[in-house]
């Protein structure tokens, strides 16, 4: 079943608003490298634009798991392209095993290793980014969607 015109409008608004906010925040904080996974996450709202608690929390958890794994790799001096790939594999395997996979999130561990991030990476840009994308989608579906005819 395809989303209705109203759902498509909300999904497009979510992408534009959340990514615009993320763009501003990441440029100001010099963390532009994290935008790709959040672009993908915001775009996943197109086929299913409803905010659903049972989807948002696993997305948050998957990003947190991936970012923690990436930070652990960096702290253990496991850096470079090969280690970035391995961290992404480890992240995805763990997410699949605990049944909370969100494939764009594995980019968080990949990029963490490539960029050699600090532990603050988990809070910003990762947690900040996922809260923006999921929060904007919640606000749009809760308050704006009912106003669209």
mmCIF file of the C-alpha atoms, coordinates in Angstrom:
data_MODEL
# 
_entry.id   MODEL 
# 
loop_
_atom_site.group_PDB 
_atom_site.id 
_atom_site.type_symbol 
_atom_site.label_atom_id 
_atom_site.label_alt_id 
_atom_site.label_comp_id 
_atom_site.label_asym_id 
_atom_site.label_entity_id 
_atom_site.label_seq_id 
_atom_site.pdbx_PDB_ins_code 
_atom_site.Cartn_x 
_atom_site.Cartn_y 
_atom_site.Cartn_z 
_atom_site.occupancy 
_atom_site.B_iso_or_equiv 
_atom_site.pdbx_formal_charge 
_atom_site.auth_seq_id 
_atom_site.auth_comp_id 
_atom_site.auth_asym_id 
_atom_site.auth_atom_id 
_atom_site.pdbx_PDB_model_num 
ATOM 1   C CA . UNK A 1 1   ? 0.000  0.000   0.000  1.00 0.00 ? 1   UNK A CA 1 
ATOM 2   C CA . UNK A 1 2   ? 1.343  3.403   -0.975 1.00 0.00 ? 2   UNK A CA 1 
ATOM 3   C CA . UNK A 1 3   ? 1.329  6.357   1.428  1.00 0.00 ? 3   UNK A CA 1 
ATOM 4   C CA . UNK A 1 4   ? -1.457 8.894   0.966  1.00 0.00 ? 4   UNK A CA 1 
ATOM 5   C CA . UNK A 1 5   ? -0.791 12.379  -0.383 1.00 0.00 ? 5   UNK A CA 1 
ATOM 6   C CA . UNK A 1 6   ? -0.955 13.706  3.194  1.00 0.00 ? 6   UNK A CA 1 
ATOM 7   C CA . UNK A 1 7   ? 1.623  11.135  4.376  1.00 0.00 ? 7   UNK A CA 1 
ATOM 8   C CA . UNK A 1 8   ? 3.890  11.962  1.443  1.00 0.00 ? 8   UNK A CA 1 
ATOM 9   C CA . UNK A 1 9   ? 3.676  15.664  2.292  1.00 0.00 ? 9   UNK A CA 1 
ATOM 10  C CA . UNK A 1 10  ? 4.600  14.976  5.929  1.00 0.00 ? 10  UNK A CA 1 
ATOM 11  C CA . UNK A 1 11  ? 7.505  12.730  4.875  1.00 0.00 ? 11  UNK A CA 1 
ATOM 12  C CA . UNK A 1 12  ? 8.882  15.400  2.530  1.00 0.00 ? 12  UNK A CA 1 
ATOM 13  C CA . UNK A 1 13  ? 8.444  18.114  5.169  1.00 0.00 ? 13  UNK A CA 1 
ATOM 14  C CA . UNK A 1 14  ? 10.232 15.899  7.694  1.00 0.00 ? 14  UNK A CA 1 
ATOM 15  C CA . UNK A 1 15  ? 13.185 15.436  5.366  1.00 0.00 ? 15  UNK A CA 1 
ATOM 16  C CA . UNK A 1 16  ? 13.442 19.140  4.540  1.00 0.00 ? 16  UNK A CA 1 
ATOM 17  C CA . UNK A 1 17  ? 13.005 20.420  8.104  1.00 0.00 ? 17  UNK A CA 1 
ATOM 18  C CA . UNK A 1 18  ? 15.076 17.830  9.958  1.00 0.00 ? 18  UNK A CA 1 
ATOM 19  C CA . UNK A 1 19  ? 17.950 17.854  7.501  1.00 0.00 ? 19  UNK A CA 1 
ATOM 20  C CA . UNK A 1 20  ? 17.939 21.667  7.393  1.00 0.00 ? 20  UNK A CA 1 
ATOM 21  C CA . UNK A 1 21  ? 18.175 21.755  11.193 1.00 0.00 ? 21  UNK A CA 1 
ATOM 22  C CA . UNK A 1 22  ? 20.873 19.080  11.157 1.00 0.00 ? 22  UNK A CA 1 
ATOM 23  C CA . UNK A 1 23  ? 22.757 20.969  8.471  1.00 0.00 ? 23  UNK A CA 1 
ATOM 24  C CA . UNK A 1 24  ? 22.828 24.110  10.601 1.00 0.00 ? 24  UNK A CA 1 
ATOM 25  C CA . UNK A 1 25  ? 23.870 22.236  13.755 1.00 0.00 ? 25  UNK A CA 1 
ATOM 26  C CA . UNK A 1 26  ? 26.548 20.173  12.021 1.00 0.00 ? 26  UNK A CA 1 
ATOM 27  C CA . UNK A 1 27  ? 28.057 23.154  10.198 1.00 0.00 ? 27  UNK A CA 1 
ATOM 28  C CA . UNK A 1 28  ? 28.190 25.155  13.427 1.00 0.00 ? 28  UNK A CA 1 
ATOM 29  C CA . UNK A 1 29  ? 29.821 22.254  15.273 1.00 0.00 ? 29  UNK A CA 1 
ATOM 30  C CA . UNK A 1 30  ? 32.020 21.085  12.364 1.00 0.00 ? 30  UNK A CA 1 
ATOM 31  C CA . UNK A 1 31  ? 30.536 17.571  12.297 1.00 0.00 ? 31  UNK A CA 1 
ATOM 32  C CA . UNK A 1 32  ? 29.346 17.552  8.688  1.00 0.00 ? 32  UNK A CA 1 
ATOM 33  C CA . UNK A 1 33  ? 30.618 14.008  8.144  1.00 0.00 ? 33  UNK A CA 1 
ATOM 34  C CA . UNK A 1 34  ? 27.633 12.597  10.083 1.00 0.00 ? 34  UNK A CA 1 
ATOM 35  C CA . UNK A 1 35  ? 24.970 13.962  7.728  1.00 0.00 ? 35  UNK A CA 1 
ATOM 36  C CA . UNK A 1 36  ? 24.797 10.915  5.363  1.00 0.00 ? 36  UNK A CA 1 
ATOM 37  C CA . UNK A 1 37  ? 23.245 8.443   7.828  1.00 0.00 ? 37  UNK A CA 1 
ATOM 38  C CA . UNK A 1 38  ? 20.733 11.031  8.990  1.00 0.00 ? 38  UNK A CA 1 
ATOM 39  C CA . UNK A 1 39  ? 19.799 11.838  5.399  1.00 0.00 ? 39  UNK A CA 1 
ATOM 40  C CA . UNK A 1 40  ? 19.074 8.130   4.959  1.00 0.00 ? 40  UNK A CA 1 
ATOM 41  C CA . UNK A 1 41  ? 17.102 7.930   8.217  1.00 0.00 ? 41  UNK A CA 1 
ATOM 42  C CA . UNK A 1 42  ? 15.014 10.986  7.347  1.00 0.00 ? 42  UNK A CA 1 
ATOM 43  C CA . UNK A 1 43  ? 14.367 9.523   3.884  1.00 0.00 ? 43  UNK A CA 1 
ATOM 44  C CA . UNK A 1 44  ? 13.058 6.283   5.452  1.00 0.00 ? 44  UNK A CA 1 
ATOM 45  C CA . UNK A 1 45  ? 10.098 8.336   6.636  1.00 0.00 ? 45  UNK A CA 1 
ATOM 46  C CA . UNK A 1 46  ? 8.856  8.527   3.039  1.00 0.00 ? 46  UNK A CA 1 
ATOM 47  C CA . UNK A 1 47  ? 7.468  4.984   2.807  1.00 0.00 ? 47  UNK A CA 1 
ATOM 48  C CA . UNK A 1 48  ? 6.295  5.075   6.416  1.00 0.00 ? 48  UNK A CA 1 
ATOM 49  C CA . UNK A 1 49  ? 5.952  8.676   7.629  1.00 0.00 ? 49  UNK A CA 1 
ATOM 50  C CA . UNK A 1 50  ? 3.976  7.980   10.819 1.00 0.00 ? 50  UNK A CA 1 
ATOM 51  C CA . UNK A 1 51  ? 5.790  8.553   14.069 1.00 0.00 ? 51  UNK A CA 1 
ATOM 52  C CA . UNK A 1 52  ? 5.678  5.325   15.953 1.00 0.00 ? 52  UNK A CA 1 
ATOM 53  C CA . UNK A 1 53  ? 7.250  4.870   19.336 1.00 0.00 ? 53  UNK A CA 1 
ATOM 54  C CA . UNK A 1 54  ? 8.021  1.230   18.569 1.00 0.00 ? 54  UNK A CA 1 
ATOM 55  C CA . UNK A 1 55  ? 10.101 2.376   15.569 1.00 0.00 ? 55  UNK A CA 1 
ATOM 56  C CA . UNK A 1 56  ? 11.742 5.502   16.952 1.00 0.00 ? 56  UNK A CA 1 
ATOM 57  C CA . UNK A 1 57  ? 13.260 3.920   20.028 1.00 0.00 ? 57  UNK A CA 1 
ATOM 58  C CA . UNK A 1 58  ? 14.942 1.089   18.103 1.00 0.00 ? 58  UNK A CA 1 
ATOM 59  C CA . UNK A 1 59  ? 16.314 3.678   15.674 1.00 0.00 ? 59  UNK A CA 1 
ATOM 60  C CA . UNK A 1 60  ? 17.763 5.649   18.597 1.00 0.00 ? 60  UNK A CA 1 
ATOM 61  C CA . UNK A 1 61  ? 19.172 2.519   20.208 1.00 0.00 ? 61  UNK A CA 1 
ATOM 62  C CA . UNK A 1 62  ? 20.715 1.334   16.934 1.00 0.00 ? 62  UNK A CA 1 
ATOM 63  C CA . UNK A 1 63  ? 22.474 4.686   16.463 1.00 0.00 ? 63  UNK A CA 1 
ATOM 64  C CA . UNK A 1 64  ? 23.707 4.608   20.050 1.00 0.00 ? 64  UNK A CA 1 
ATOM 65  C CA . UNK A 1 65  ? 25.029 1.051   19.688 1.00 0.00 ? 65  UNK A CA 1 
ATOM 66  C CA . UNK A 1 66  ? 26.794 1.936   16.443 1.00 0.00 ? 66  UNK A CA 1 
ATOM 67  C CA . UNK A 1 67  ? 28.329 5.094   17.869 1.00 0.00 ? 67  UNK A CA 1 
ATOM 68  C CA . UNK A 1 68  ? 29.518 3.307   21.016 1.00 0.00 ? 68  UNK A CA 1 
ATOM 69  C CA . UNK A 1 69  ? 31.139 0.586   18.906 1.00 0.00 ? 69  UNK A CA 1 
ATOM 70  C CA . UNK A 1 70  ? 32.817 3.201   16.720 1.00 0.00 ? 70  UNK A CA 1 
ATOM 71  C CA . UNK A 1 71  ? 34.117 5.072   19.775 1.00 0.00 ? 71  UNK A CA 1 
ATOM 72  C CA . UNK A 1 72  ? 35.397 1.815   21.307 1.00 0.00 ? 72  UNK A CA 1 
ATOM 73  C CA . UNK A 1 73  ? 37.310 1.036   18.115 1.00 0.00 ? 73  UNK A CA 1 
ATOM 74  C CA . UNK A 1 74  ? 38.882 4.499   18.217 1.00 0.00 ? 74  UNK A CA 1 
ATOM 75  C CA . UNK A 1 75  ? 39.772 4.196   21.915 1.00 0.00 ? 75  UNK A CA 1 
ATOM 76  C CA . UNK A 1 76  ? 41.435 0.863   21.129 1.00 0.00 ? 76  UNK A CA 1 
ATOM 77  C CA . UNK A 1 77  ? 43.351 2.537   18.248 1.00 0.00 ? 77  UNK A CA 1 
ATOM 78  C CA . UNK A 1 78  ? 41.558 0.344   15.697 1.00 0.00 ? 78  UNK A CA 1 
ATOM 79  C CA . UNK A 1 79  ? 41.313 2.981   12.984 1.00 0.00 ? 79  UNK A CA 1 
ATOM 80  C CA . UNK A 1 80  ? 41.508 3.149   9.211  1.00 0.00 ? 80  UNK A CA 1 
ATOM 81  C CA . UNK A 1 81  ? 39.239 1.973   6.437  1.00 0.00 ? 81  UNK A CA 1 
ATOM 82  C CA . UNK A 1 82  ? 39.435 -1.751  7.244  1.00 0.00 ? 82  UNK A CA 1 
ATOM 83  C CA . UNK A 1 83  ? 38.631 -1.169  10.915 1.00 0.00 ? 83  UNK A CA 1 
ATOM 84  C CA . UNK A 1 84  ? 35.785 1.170   9.931  1.00 0.00 ? 84  UNK A CA 1 
ATOM 85  C CA . UNK A 1 85  ? 34.301 -1.640  7.832  1.00 0.00 ? 85  UNK A CA 1 
ATOM 86  C CA . UNK A 1 86  ? 34.723 -4.153  10.651 1.00 0.00 ? 86  UNK A CA 1 
ATOM 87  C CA . UNK A 1 87  ? 33.102 -1.769  13.163 1.00 0.00 ? 87  UNK A CA 1 
ATOM 88  C CA . UNK A 1 88  ? 30.123 -1.396  10.809 1.00 0.00 ? 88  UNK A CA 1 
ATOM 89  C CA . UNK A 1 89  ? 29.855 -5.191  10.481 1.00 0.00 ? 89  UNK A CA 1 
ATOM 90  C CA . UNK A 1 90  ? 30.029 -5.618  14.275 1.00 0.00 ? 90  UNK A CA 1 
ATOM 91  C CA . UNK A 1 91  ? 27.381 -2.921  14.761 1.00 0.00 ? 91  UNK A CA 1 
ATOM 92  C CA . UNK A 1 92  ? 24.997 -4.501  12.291 1.00 0.00 ? 92  UNK A CA 1 
ATOM 93  C CA . UNK A 1 93  ? 25.505 -8.021  13.662 1.00 0.00 ? 93  UNK A CA 1 
ATOM 94  C CA . UNK A 1 94  ? 24.755 -6.849  17.209 1.00 0.00 ? 94  UNK A CA 1 
ATOM 95  C CA . UNK A 1 95  ? 21.691 -4.934  16.017 1.00 0.00 ? 95  UNK A CA 1 
ATOM 96  C CA . UNK A 1 96  ? 20.381 -7.970  14.133 1.00 0.00 ? 96  UNK A CA 1 
ATOM 97  C CA . UNK A 1 97  ? 20.994 -10.228 17.125 1.00 0.00 ? 97  UNK A CA 1 
ATOM 98  C CA . UNK A 1 98  ? 18.972 -7.984  19.425 1.00 0.00 ? 98  UNK A CA 1 
ATOM 99  C CA . UNK A 1 99  ? 16.382 -7.288  16.721 1.00 0.00 ? 99  UNK A CA 1 
ATOM 100 C CA . UNK A 1 100 ? 16.695 -3.505  16.485 1.00 0.00 ? 100 UNK A CA 1 
ATOM 101 C CA . UNK A 1 101 ? 18.496 -3.052  13.189 1.00 0.00 ? 101 UNK A CA 1 
ATOM 102 C CA . UNK A 1 102 ? 18.326 0.233   11.361 1.00 0.00 ? 102 UNK A CA 1 
ATOM 103 C CA . UNK A 1 103 ? 20.854 -0.088  8.503  1.00 0.00 ? 103 UNK A CA 1 
ATOM 104 C CA . UNK A 1 104 ? 21.702 3.635   8.160  1.00 0.00 ? 104 UNK A CA 1 
ATOM 105 C CA . UNK A 1 105 ? 22.926 3.607   11.765 1.00 0.00 ? 105 UNK A CA 1 
ATOM 106 C CA . UNK A 1 106 ? 25.947 1.461   10.949 1.00 0.00 ? 106 UNK A CA 1 
ATOM 107 C CA . UNK A 1 107 ? 27.372 4.489   9.183  1.00 0.00 ? 107 UNK A CA 1 
ATOM 108 C CA . UNK A 1 108 ? 27.751 6.048   12.641 1.00 0.00 ? 108 UNK A CA 1 
ATOM 109 C CA . UNK A 1 109 ? 30.337 3.433   13.634 1.00 0.00 ? 109 UNK A CA 1 
ATOM 110 C CA . UNK A 1 110 ? 31.980 3.549   10.213 1.00 0.00 ? 110 UNK A CA 1 
ATOM 111 C CA . UNK A 1 111 ? 32.322 7.334   10.291 1.00 0.00 ? 111 UNK A CA 1 
ATOM 112 C CA . UNK A 1 112 ? 33.389 7.351   13.960 1.00 0.00 ? 112 UNK A CA 1 
ATOM 113 C CA . UNK A 1 113 ? 36.359 5.138   13.143 1.00 0.00 ? 113 UNK A CA 1 
ATOM 114 C CA . UNK A 1 114 ? 37.311 7.061   10.000 1.00 0.00 ? 114 UNK A CA 1 
ATOM 115 C CA . UNK A 1 115 ? 37.079 10.425  11.765 1.00 0.00 ? 115 UNK A CA 1 
ATOM 116 C CA . UNK A 1 116 ? 38.764 9.146   14.975 1.00 0.00 ? 116 UNK A CA 1 
ATOM 117 C CA . UNK A 1 117 ? 36.082 10.739  17.135 1.00 0.00 ? 117 UNK A CA 1 
ATOM 118 C CA . UNK A 1 118 ? 36.030 11.340  20.870 1.00 0.00 ? 118 UNK A CA 1 
ATOM 119 C CA . UNK A 1 119 ? 33.466 9.758   23.209 1.00 0.00 ? 119 UNK A CA 1 
ATOM 120 C CA . UNK A 1 120 ? 31.393 12.958  22.938 1.00 0.00 ? 120 UNK A CA 1 
ATOM 121 C CA . UNK A 1 121 ? 30.477 11.743  19.435 1.00 0.00 ? 121 UNK A CA 1 
ATOM 122 C CA . UNK A 1 122 ? 27.815 9.573   21.099 1.00 0.00 ? 122 UNK A CA 1 
ATOM 123 C CA . UNK A 1 123 ? 26.001 12.635  22.473 1.00 0.00 ? 123 UNK A CA 1 
ATOM 124 C CA . UNK A 1 124 ? 26.726 14.949  19.586 1.00 0.00 ? 124 UNK A CA 1 
ATOM 125 C CA . UNK A 1 125 ? 26.339 14.512  16.705 1.00 0.00 ? 125 UNK A CA 1 
ATOM 126 C CA . UNK A 1 126 ? 24.718 11.063  17.022 1.00 0.00 ? 126 UNK A CA 1 
ATOM 127 C CA . UNK A 1 127 ? 22.112 11.467  19.760 1.00 0.00 ? 127 UNK A CA 1 
ATOM 128 C CA . UNK A 1 128 ? 21.453 15.058  18.709 1.00 0.00 ? 128 UNK A CA 1 
ATOM 129 C CA . UNK A 1 129 ? 20.898 13.965  15.109 1.00 0.00 ? 129 UNK A CA 1 
ATOM 130 C CA . UNK A 1 130 ? 18.563 11.079  15.803 1.00 0.00 ? 130 UNK A CA 1 
ATOM 131 C CA . UNK A 1 131 ? 16.524 13.159  18.243 1.00 0.00 ? 131 UNK A CA 1 
ATOM 132 C CA . UNK A 1 132 ? 16.151 15.894  15.617 1.00 0.00 ? 132 UNK A CA 1 
ATOM 133 C CA . UNK A 1 133 ? 15.015 13.495  12.869 1.00 0.00 ? 133 UNK A CA 1 
ATOM 134 C CA . UNK A 1 134 ? 12.641 11.515  15.079 1.00 0.00 ? 134 UNK A CA 1 
ATOM 135 C CA . UNK A 1 135 ? 11.457 14.592  16.980 1.00 0.00 ? 135 UNK A CA 1 
ATOM 136 C CA . UNK A 1 136 ? 10.591 16.557  13.860 1.00 0.00 ? 136 UNK A CA 1 
ATOM 137 C CA . UNK A 1 137 ? 8.729  13.551  12.460 1.00 0.00 ? 137 UNK A CA 1 
ATOM 138 C CA . UNK A 1 138 ? 6.780  13.192  15.726 1.00 0.00 ? 138 UNK A CA 1 
ATOM 139 C CA . UNK A 1 139 ? 5.844  16.885  15.805 1.00 0.00 ? 139 UNK A CA 1 
ATOM 140 C CA . UNK A 1 140 ? 4.769  16.864  12.157 1.00 0.00 ? 140 UNK A CA 1 
ATOM 141 C CA . UNK A 1 141 ? 2.639  13.731  12.422 1.00 0.00 ? 141 UNK A CA 1 
ATOM 142 C CA . UNK A 1 142 ? 1.125  14.757  15.753 1.00 0.00 ? 142 UNK A CA 1 
ATOM 143 C CA . UNK A 1 143 ? 0.384  18.433  15.136 1.00 0.00 ? 143 UNK A CA 1 
ATOM 144 C CA . UNK A 1 144 ? 0.736  19.364  11.453 1.00 0.00 ? 144 UNK A CA 1 
ATOM 145 C CA . UNK A 1 145 ? -0.652 16.303  9.678  1.00 0.00 ? 145 UNK A CA 1 
ATOM 146 C CA . UNK A 1 146 ? -4.156 16.708  11.197 1.00 0.00 ? 146 UNK A CA 1 
ATOM 147 C CA . UNK A 1 147 ? -4.266 20.242  9.721  1.00 0.00 ? 147 UNK A CA 1 
ATOM 148 C CA . UNK A 1 148 ? -3.531 19.041  6.166  1.00 0.00 ? 148 UNK A CA 1 
ATOM 149 C CA . UNK A 1 149 ? -6.619 18.270  4.120  1.00 0.00 ? 149 UNK A CA 1 
# 
